[in-house]
Tab-separated table of C-alpha atoms in Angstrom:
chain	number	residue	atom	x	y	z
A	1	MET	CA	-22.639	55.137	3.755
A	2	SER	CA	-21.985	55.466	7.476
A	3	SER	CA	-25.715	55.406	8.217
A	4	LEU	CA	-26.075	52.205	6.180
A	5	ARG	CA	-23.406	50.469	8.265
A	6	VAL	CA	-25.117	51.509	11.464
A	7	LEU	CA	-28.428	50.208	10.138
A	8	VAL	CA	-26.886	46.832	9.226
A	9	PHE	CA	-25.262	46.570	12.643
A	10	ILE	CA	-28.538	47.345	14.432
A	11	THR	CA	-30.366	44.801	12.273
A	12	LEU	CA	-27.827	42.062	13.093
A	13	PHE	CA	-27.917	42.988	16.752
A	14	ILE	CA	-31.687	42.749	16.828
A	15	LYS	CA	-31.592	39.344	15.120
A	16	ILE	CA	-28.973	38.017	17.513
A	17	GLY	CA	-30.730	39.407	20.490
A	18	ALA	CA	-34.042	37.964	19.294
A	19	GLN	CA	-32.820	34.381	19.914
A	20	THR	CA	-34.436	33.423	23.237
A	21	GLY	CA	-35.284	30.366	25.240
A	22	ASP	CA	-38.791	30.503	23.882
A	23	ASP	CA	-37.390	30.103	20.376
A	24	VAL	CA	-35.645	26.915	21.473
A	25	LYS	CA	-38.830	25.607	23.115
A	26	HIS	CA	-40.892	26.399	20.062
A	27	LEU	CA	-38.376	24.661	17.832
A	28	ILE	CA	-38.330	21.537	19.987
A	29	THR	CA	-42.126	21.518	20.073
A	30	GLN	CA	-42.305	21.789	16.309
A	31	LEU	CA	-39.708	19.087	15.662
A	32	PHE	CA	-40.799	16.483	18.185
A	33	THR	CA	-44.495	17.212	18.789
A	34	THR	CA	-45.992	19.085	15.857
A	35	ASN	CA	-44.060	17.079	13.278
A	36	ASP	CA	-44.675	13.910	15.308
A	37	TYR	CA	-41.025	12.758	15.276
A	38	VAL	CA	-40.675	8.993	15.779
A	39	LYS	CA	-37.162	7.873	16.642
A	40	GLN	CA	-37.834	4.271	15.640
A	41	VAL	CA	-38.156	5.342	11.975
A	42	ARG	CA	-34.991	5.623	9.939
A	43	PRO	CA	-34.869	9.345	9.045
A	44	ASN	CA	-34.877	8.956	5.276
A	45	ARG	CA	-37.951	10.277	3.498
A	46	ASN	CA	-37.130	7.848	0.715
A	47	GLN	CA	-36.788	4.545	2.565
A	48	LEU	CA	-35.312	2.900	-0.506
A	49	GLN	CA	-32.134	4.926	-0.034
A	50	PRO	CA	-29.648	3.826	2.644
A	51	MET	CA	-28.656	6.078	5.508
A	52	ILE	CA	-24.991	7.091	5.136
A	53	LEU	CA	-23.000	7.217	8.381
A	54	ASP	CA	-19.630	8.973	8.339
A	55	LEU	CA	-17.070	7.898	10.969
A	56	ASP	CA	-13.906	9.381	12.396
A	57	PHE	CA	-11.976	7.893	15.322
A	58	PHE	CA	-10.119	10.062	17.832
A	59	LEU	CA	-7.643	7.972	19.841
A	60	VAL	CA	-7.102	9.286	23.375
A	61	GLY	CA	-4.817	6.582	24.763
A	62	ILE	CA	-3.610	2.996	24.663
A	63	ASP	CA	-4.503	1.448	28.005
A	64	GLU	CA	-3.188	-2.096	27.635
A	65	VAL	CA	-1.962	-4.693	25.181
A	66	ASP	CA	-2.593	-8.110	26.727
A	67	GLU	CA	-0.441	-10.739	24.998
A	68	LEU	CA	-1.952	-13.678	26.860
A	69	LYS	CA	-5.603	-12.800	26.258
A	70	GLN	CA	-4.905	-11.371	22.784
A	71	ARG	CA	-6.650	-8.132	23.706
A	72	LEU	CA	-6.168	-4.439	22.957
A	73	ILE	CA	-7.717	-1.839	25.280
A	74	THR	CA	-7.935	1.723	23.969
A	75	THR	CA	-9.696	4.888	25.050
A	76	GLY	CA	-11.186	7.180	22.442
A	77	TYR	CA	-14.288	8.591	20.895
A	78	LEU	CA	-16.021	8.398	17.553
A	79	ILE	CA	-17.378	11.298	15.571
A	80	ILE	CA	-20.400	9.964	13.694
A	81	GLY	CA	-22.345	12.121	11.310
A	82	TRP	CA	-25.508	11.646	9.262
A	83	THR	CA	-28.408	13.663	7.849
A	84	ASP	CA	-31.754	13.378	9.624
A	85	GLU	CA	-34.317	14.573	7.097
A	86	TYR	CA	-36.981	14.956	9.809
A	87	LEU	CA	-34.876	17.354	11.869
A	88	ASN	CA	-34.493	20.506	9.788
A	89	TRP	CA	-35.870	24.007	10.080
A	90	THR	CA	-35.428	27.571	8.920
A	91	GLY	CA	-33.229	29.465	11.324
A	92	ALA	CA	-34.871	32.810	10.620
A	93	ASP	CA	-38.166	31.495	12.006
A	94	PHE	CA	-36.565	30.793	15.395
A	95	GLY	CA	-34.392	33.834	16.074
A	96	GLU	CA	-31.554	32.633	13.833
A	97	LEU	CA	-31.257	29.434	15.856
A	98	ASN	CA	-29.018	27.264	13.689
A	99	HIS	CA	-28.345	24.304	15.959
A	100	LEU	CA	-29.396	22.648	19.179
A	101	TYR	CA	-28.265	19.776	21.386
A	102	VAL	CA	-30.584	16.895	22.180
A	103	PRO	CA	-30.030	13.700	24.226
A	104	GLN	CA	-29.107	10.753	22.085
A	105	THR	CA	-32.100	8.851	23.452
A	106	ASP	CA	-34.544	11.366	21.924
A	107	ILE	CA	-33.609	10.931	18.265
A	108	TRP	CA	-32.936	8.083	15.851
A	109	MET	CA	-29.594	6.459	16.556
A	110	PRO	CA	-27.755	3.832	14.511
A	111	ASP	CA	-27.077	0.583	16.330
A	112	ILE	CA	-23.375	0.853	15.579
A	113	THR	CA	-21.047	-1.226	17.697
A	114	LEU	CA	-17.568	-2.704	17.971
A	115	LYS	CA	-17.598	-5.823	15.801
A	116	ASN	CA	-14.418	-7.434	17.165
A	117	GLY	CA	-15.170	-6.551	20.769
A	118	PHE	CA	-13.600	-8.646	23.513
A	119	THR	CA	-16.524	-8.414	25.935
A	120	LYS	CA	-20.272	-8.630	25.377
A	121	LEU	CA	-21.933	-6.655	22.612
A	122	GLU	CA	-23.012	-3.218	23.829
A	123	LYS	CA	-24.337	-0.061	22.220
A	124	LEU	CA	-22.150	3.009	22.062
A	125	GLY	CA	-22.652	6.167	24.052
A	126	SER	CA	-24.647	6.919	27.165
A	127	SER	CA	-27.910	8.606	28.070
A	128	PHE	CA	-26.187	11.835	29.158
A	129	ILE	CA	-24.355	12.283	25.816
A	130	LYS	CA	-26.044	14.798	23.542
A	131	ALA	CA	-26.013	14.962	19.762
A	132	LYS	CA	-25.637	18.224	17.873
A	133	VAL	CA	-28.411	18.855	15.355
A	134	GLU	CA	-28.014	21.614	12.763
A	135	SER	CA	-30.789	23.395	10.888
A	136	ASN	CA	-30.022	21.499	7.673
A	137	GLY	CA	-30.574	18.159	9.432
A	138	GLN	CA	-26.892	17.311	9.932
A	139	VAL	CA	-26.468	15.282	13.143
A	140	THR	CA	-23.095	14.906	14.848
A	141	TRP	CA	-22.738	12.335	17.616
A	142	MET	CA	-19.551	11.823	19.683
A	143	PRO	CA	-19.739	8.686	21.884
A	144	PHE	CA	-16.751	8.278	24.219
A	145	GLU	CA	-15.769	4.710	25.114
A	146	VAL	CA	-13.109	2.368	26.450
A	147	PHE	CA	-12.818	-0.118	23.596
A	148	GLU	CA	-11.743	-3.705	24.301
A	149	SER	CA	-11.012	-5.341	20.969
A	150	LYS	CA	-9.495	-8.629	19.934
A	151	CYS	CA	-5.993	-8.458	18.518
A	152	THR	CA	-3.695	-11.270	17.427
A	153	ILE	CA	-0.384	-10.659	19.225
A	154	ASP	CA	2.838	-12.059	17.739
A	155	ILE	CA	5.672	-11.981	20.311
A	156	THR	CA	8.306	-13.682	18.151
A	157	TYR	CA	10.558	-10.619	18.273
A	158	PHE	CA	9.753	-9.564	21.841
A	159	PRO	CA	10.774	-7.001	23.140
A	160	TYR	CA	11.461	-5.460	19.707
A	161	ASP	CA	8.076	-6.479	18.346
A	162	GLN	CA	5.498	-4.470	16.435
A	163	GLN	CA	1.822	-5.274	16.530
A	164	SER	CA	-0.976	-4.440	14.102
A	165	CYS	CA	-4.438	-4.314	15.661
A	166	ASN	CA	-7.815	-3.599	14.060
A	167	ILE	CA	-10.757	-1.783	15.619
A	168	ILE	CA	-13.811	-2.643	13.529
A	169	PHE	CA	-17.161	-0.858	13.690
A	170	VAL	CA	-20.340	-2.184	12.125
A	171	VAL	CA	-24.064	-1.454	12.154
A	172	TRP	CA	-25.229	-4.637	13.811
A	173	SER	CA	-28.876	-5.055	12.862
A	174	SER	CA	-29.322	-3.051	9.671
A	175	SER	CA	-28.299	-4.315	6.266
A	176	VAL	CA	-26.284	-2.414	3.679
A	177	ALA	CA	-29.531	-1.473	1.943
A	178	ASP	CA	-30.666	0.373	5.093
A	179	VAL	CA	-27.510	1.815	6.692
A	180	MET	CA	-23.994	2.095	5.316
A	181	VAL	CA	-20.935	3.229	7.253
A	182	THR	CA	-18.163	5.146	5.523
A	183	LEU	CA	-15.028	7.056	6.441
A	184	TRP	CA	-15.488	10.748	7.064
A	185	ASN	CA	-12.447	13.018	6.801
A	186	ASN	CA	-9.538	11.961	8.966
A	187	GLY	CA	-9.734	8.237	9.708
A	188	ILE	CA	-7.792	8.023	12.988
A	189	LYS	CA	-6.837	11.281	14.680
A	190	LEU	CA	-4.048	11.358	17.285
A	191	ASP	CA	-4.349	15.007	18.331
A	192	SER	CA	-5.810	14.108	21.744
A	193	MET	CA	-3.644	11.056	22.373
A	194	GLU	CA	-1.638	10.711	25.581
A	195	ASP	CA	1.698	8.880	25.527
A	196	ASN	CA	1.932	5.300	26.734
A	197	ALA	CA	5.009	4.158	28.665
A	198	GLU	CA	5.331	0.848	26.817
A	199	TRP	CA	3.678	1.326	23.427
A	200	SER	CA	3.895	3.995	20.758
A	201	VAL	CA	1.834	4.398	17.598
A	202	VAL	CA	4.009	3.980	14.502
A	203	SER	CA	1.278	4.541	11.927
A	204	THR	CA	-2.462	4.311	11.432
A	205	SER	CA	-4.797	3.533	8.589
A	206	ALA	CA	-8.508	3.256	7.944
A	207	ARG	CA	-10.583	1.613	5.240
A	208	GLU	CA	-14.120	0.704	4.341
A	209	ASN	CA	-15.220	-2.872	3.813
A	210	VAL	CA	-18.579	-3.348	2.112
A	211	GLN	CA	-19.967	-6.878	1.885
A	212	ALA	CA	-23.285	-8.285	0.769
A	213	SER	CA	-24.764	-8.321	4.262
A	214	GLU	CA	-22.942	-5.525	6.076
A	215	SER	CA	-20.603	-2.595	5.770
A	216	THR	CA	-17.783	-1.957	8.214
A	217	VAL	CA	-15.104	0.611	8.859
A	218	ILE	CA	-11.746	-0.820	9.938
A	219	PHE	CA	-9.311	1.355	11.884
A	220	THR	CA	-5.803	-0.119	12.090
A	221	LEU	CA	-3.188	0.769	14.711
A	222	ASN	CA	0.444	-0.208	14.122
A	223	LEU	CA	2.095	-0.285	17.542
A	224	LYS	CA	5.742	-0.566	18.571
A	225	ARG	CA	6.918	-1.716	21.992
A	226	SER	CA	9.444	0.347	23.939
A	227	SER	CA	12.392	-2.034	24.429
A	228	ASN	CA	14.737	-0.028	26.692
A	229	TYR	CA	13.311	-1.427	29.926
A	230	TYR	CA	13.681	-5.038	28.776
A	231	LEU	CA	17.149	-4.373	27.353
A	232	MET	CA	18.490	-2.920	30.610
A	233	ASN	CA	16.714	-5.265	33.020
A	234	ILE	CA	16.601	-8.589	31.167
A	235	ILE	CA	18.831	-8.924	28.120
A	236	ILE	CA	22.039	-7.284	29.412
A	237	PRO	CA	21.940	-9.054	32.851
A	238	ILE	CA	21.471	-12.415	31.100
A	239	ILE	CA	24.503	-11.785	28.892
A	240	LEU	CA	26.598	-10.781	31.917
A	241	LEU	CA	25.569	-13.902	33.817
A	242	SER	CA	26.509	-16.023	30.816
A	243	ILE	CA	30.019	-14.497	30.922
A	244	LEU	CA	30.349	-15.415	34.605
A	245	ASN	CA	29.202	-18.903	33.730
A	246	LEU	CA	31.973	-19.303	31.135
A	247	PHE	CA	34.692	-18.291	33.595
A	248	THR	CA	33.981	-21.411	35.614
A	249	PHE	CA	36.500	-23.111	33.320
A	250	ALA	CA	39.096	-20.447	34.175
A	251	LEU	CA	39.191	-21.508	37.839
A	252	PRO	CA	41.803	-24.197	38.660
A	253	ALA	CA	40.457	-27.355	40.200
A	254	ASP	CA	43.021	-27.128	43.031
A	255	SER	CA	41.428	-23.916	44.339
A	256	GLY	CA	38.610	-25.867	45.966
A	257	GLU	CA	36.084	-23.195	44.967
A	258	LYS	CA	35.311	-24.314	41.456
A	259	MET	CA	32.199	-26.348	42.216
A	260	GLY	CA	30.898	-23.759	44.674
A	261	TYR	CA	31.364	-20.969	42.121
A	262	CYS	CA	29.721	-23.039	39.395
A	263	ILE	CA	26.659	-23.855	41.516
A	264	THR	CA	26.357	-20.234	42.704
A	265	VAL	CA	26.309	-18.902	39.150
A	266	PHE	CA	23.820	-21.558	38.079
A	267	LEU	CA	21.487	-20.799	40.999
A	268	SER	CA	21.777	-17.074	40.288
A	269	PHE	CA	20.833	-17.812	36.706
A	270	ALA	CA	17.852	-19.931	37.782
A	271	VAL	CA	16.607	-17.338	40.300
A	272	PHE	CA	17.001	-14.522	37.782
A	273	LEU	CA	15.105	-16.450	35.118
A	274	THR	CA	12.295	-17.040	37.621
A	275	ILE	CA	12.073	-13.293	38.213
A	276	VAL	CA	12.299	-12.553	34.505
A	277	SER	CA	9.489	-14.978	33.674
A	278	SER	CA	7.020	-12.658	35.395
A	279	GLU	CA	7.967	-9.889	32.944
A	280	LEU	CA	7.732	-11.994	29.792
A	281	PRO	CA	4.504	-12.603	27.866
A	282	LYS	CA	2.805	-15.812	28.971
A	283	THR	CA	2.925	-17.245	25.472
A	284	SER	CA	5.497	-19.350	23.676
A	285	GLY	CA	7.490	-18.810	20.543
A	286	SER	CA	9.624	-15.738	21.267
A	287	ILE	CA	13.275	-15.584	20.251
A	288	LEU	CA	14.122	-14.269	23.717
A	289	GLY	CA	12.485	-17.338	25.260
A	290	TYR	CA	14.613	-19.650	23.124
A	291	TYR	CA	17.728	-17.672	24.060
A	292	LEU	CA	16.922	-18.006	27.760
A	293	MET	CA	16.521	-21.757	27.355
A	294	PHE	CA	19.874	-21.890	25.573
A	295	GLN	CA	21.583	-20.035	28.430
A	296	LEU	CA	19.956	-22.301	30.991
A	297	GLY	CA	21.151	-25.298	28.988
A	298	MET	CA	24.679	-23.841	28.959
A	299	GLY	CA	24.513	-23.473	32.737
A	300	THR	CA	23.537	-27.136	33.074
A	301	PHE	CA	26.342	-28.118	30.678
A	302	VAL	CA	28.938	-26.203	32.728
A	303	VAL	CA	27.788	-27.804	36.000
A	304	CYS	CA	27.973	-31.289	34.503
A	305	CYS	CA	31.411	-30.673	32.960
A	306	THR	CA	32.736	-29.267	36.231
A	307	THR	CA	31.511	-32.323	38.135
A	308	VAL	CA	33.258	-34.686	35.726
A	309	GLU	CA	36.457	-32.597	35.799
A	310	LEU	CA	36.651	-32.617	39.592
A	311	ARG	CA	36.213	-36.382	39.626
A	312	LEU	CA	39.034	-36.765	37.099
A	313	HIS	CA	41.196	-34.304	39.020
A	314	HIS	CA	41.102	-36.464	42.161
A	315	ARG	CA	41.684	-39.720	40.303
A	316	ASN	CA	44.868	-41.610	41.203
A	317	GLY	CA	45.075	-44.030	38.278
A	318	ASP	CA	47.304	-43.811	35.227
A	319	VAL	CA	46.416	-41.586	32.303
A	320	PRO	CA	45.906	-43.737	29.203
A	321	VAL	CA	48.228	-43.033	26.308
A	322	ALA	CA	45.214	-42.483	24.018
A	323	ILE	CA	44.005	-39.631	26.217
A	324	ILE	CA	47.496	-38.172	26.258
A	325	ARG	CA	47.573	-38.184	22.477
A	326	ILE	CA	44.059	-36.685	22.222
A	327	MET	CA	44.815	-33.915	24.687
A	328	LYS	CA	48.258	-33.422	23.105
A	329	CYS	CA	49.892	-33.183	26.484
A	330	ARG	CA	53.235	-34.235	24.984
A	331	ASN	CA	54.773	-35.180	21.643
A	332	VAL	CA	53.491	-38.565	20.478
A	333	ASN	CA	56.703	-39.291	18.537
A	334	LYS	CA	58.632	-39.380	21.778
A	335	ILE	CA	56.289	-41.986	23.132
A	336	THR	CA	56.883	-44.366	20.201
A	337	LYS	CA	60.621	-44.154	20.666
A	338	MET	CA	60.478	-45.161	24.325
A	339	GLU	CA	62.188	-48.372	25.262
A	340	HIS	CA	59.357	-49.540	27.493
A	341	GLN	CA	55.915	-49.380	25.849
A	342	ASN	CA	54.106	-49.859	29.193
A	343	GLU	CA	55.576	-46.679	30.671
A	344	THR	CA	53.157	-45.242	33.262
A	345	GLU	CA	51.727	-41.732	33.568
A	346	SER	CA	53.926	-40.936	36.541
A	347	GLU	CA	56.994	-41.947	34.637
A	348	GLN	CA	55.993	-39.704	31.764
A	349	GLY	CA	55.232	-36.820	34.149
A	350	ILE	CA	51.594	-36.502	32.983
A	351	THR	CA	48.877	-36.427	35.678
A	352	TRP	CA	45.105	-36.229	35.687
A	353	SER	CA	45.429	-32.654	36.918
A	354	ASP	CA	47.235	-31.813	33.668
A	355	VAL	CA	44.444	-33.460	31.676
A	356	VAL	CA	41.799	-31.456	33.529
A	357	SER	CA	43.703	-28.219	32.948
A	358	SER	CA	43.886	-28.921	29.229
A	359	LEU	CA	40.230	-29.857	29.199
A	360	ASP	CA	39.383	-26.541	30.912
A	361	VAL	CA	41.084	-24.625	28.126
A	362	VAL	CA	39.228	-26.544	25.420
A	363	LEU	CA	35.829	-26.230	27.149
A	364	PHE	CA	36.342	-22.517	27.850
A	365	TRP	CA	36.945	-21.633	24.215
A	366	VAL	CA	34.283	-23.997	22.868
A	367	SER	CA	31.677	-22.659	25.301
A	368	THR	CA	32.721	-19.057	24.618
A	369	ALA	CA	32.359	-19.602	20.879
A	370	MET	CA	28.899	-21.142	21.347
A	371	VAL	CA	27.704	-18.283	23.562
A	372	ILE	CA	29.104	-15.599	21.247
A	373	VAL	CA	27.505	-17.163	18.170
A	374	ALA	CA	24.151	-17.621	19.932
A	375	THR	CA	24.197	-14.067	21.348
A	376	ILE	CA	25.101	-12.468	18.017
A	377	ALA	CA	22.395	-14.472	16.266
A	378	PHE	CA	19.861	-13.554	18.965
A	379	LEU	CA	20.639	-9.819	18.898
A	380	GLY	CA	20.878	-9.836	15.106
A	381	LEU	CA	17.405	-11.344	14.737
A	382	LEU	CA	15.943	-8.744	17.108
A	383	TRP	CA	17.750	-5.623	15.901
A	384	THR	CA	17.346	-6.312	12.195
A	385	ARG	CA	13.602	-6.739	12.643
């Protein structure tokens, strides 16, 4: 029994050791010269049967999501497999050589490409990439690319938005009767993916789409934007500035600083929004964009109200009785019981300064209510996405 094991070991050792460079040269000569391999011929002995291409997509990284150009840039590689019936051999005849690597330019290659590409149509792979050919004719090709694909970007819920982008591969020239692409095993694999600072992959999917004229494989990436940066550097500062804007009405007109404070806050708001605009997507329709316009409108409203209040504050005329009643500066019943109906503001003890003070209180609470309602609605729409 022991002698038999030694004999088997020696036999295997001899077979392994018999695989030489000459075996590889002889195999290549037989495949490409003796058998007269022609790479322009689809490698099906029965040309009535379509060539089946199996695809897997390994995502390496998300380079960029361009909202303005509606473009997704990813880095990854495909694993494409098919059976070449003109590239097969018996391993025992070539020192147990079961596979070899050949340049992709030396064998038949499918003209597979990115259907929804953003730039010009180009073939996959490069001349230095080699395909693995096994003794049973199985060919495995792994072209590595930076894919620029079209993607419809919806920024309505920016910066809490999620995007769904498709990467579509198709055999460009061949019909379904000649070449058909199908999913292999895994669809999209994320094992080699590197993290992106702004985007993360929520989920992936893959499906086949066979039509009368072509067959495609569609890989779908569901992406989610990281919102912490925009929350800390845009949303929270805007809310804080809006609070400062409201407290314009808390300053008394006699202080002499009310207009200066109001203009300073408004200019700060305008400058900040100019800086923020460089960080926002250059497209319209986001809830954040509408909220910014609302806050800018509130700033304009506060400046206008402050201007009118200061003009009223320095007015020397009498306060009309109607205004006194509206502002409820004193009990109207006492006014009707007065002996002289033409009693002036000074006689009643009511001045324009009192009217402005009452107006400040009303405007402060009205503006505060508007800002609170708008902010809650804005945050609610984003966070309940």
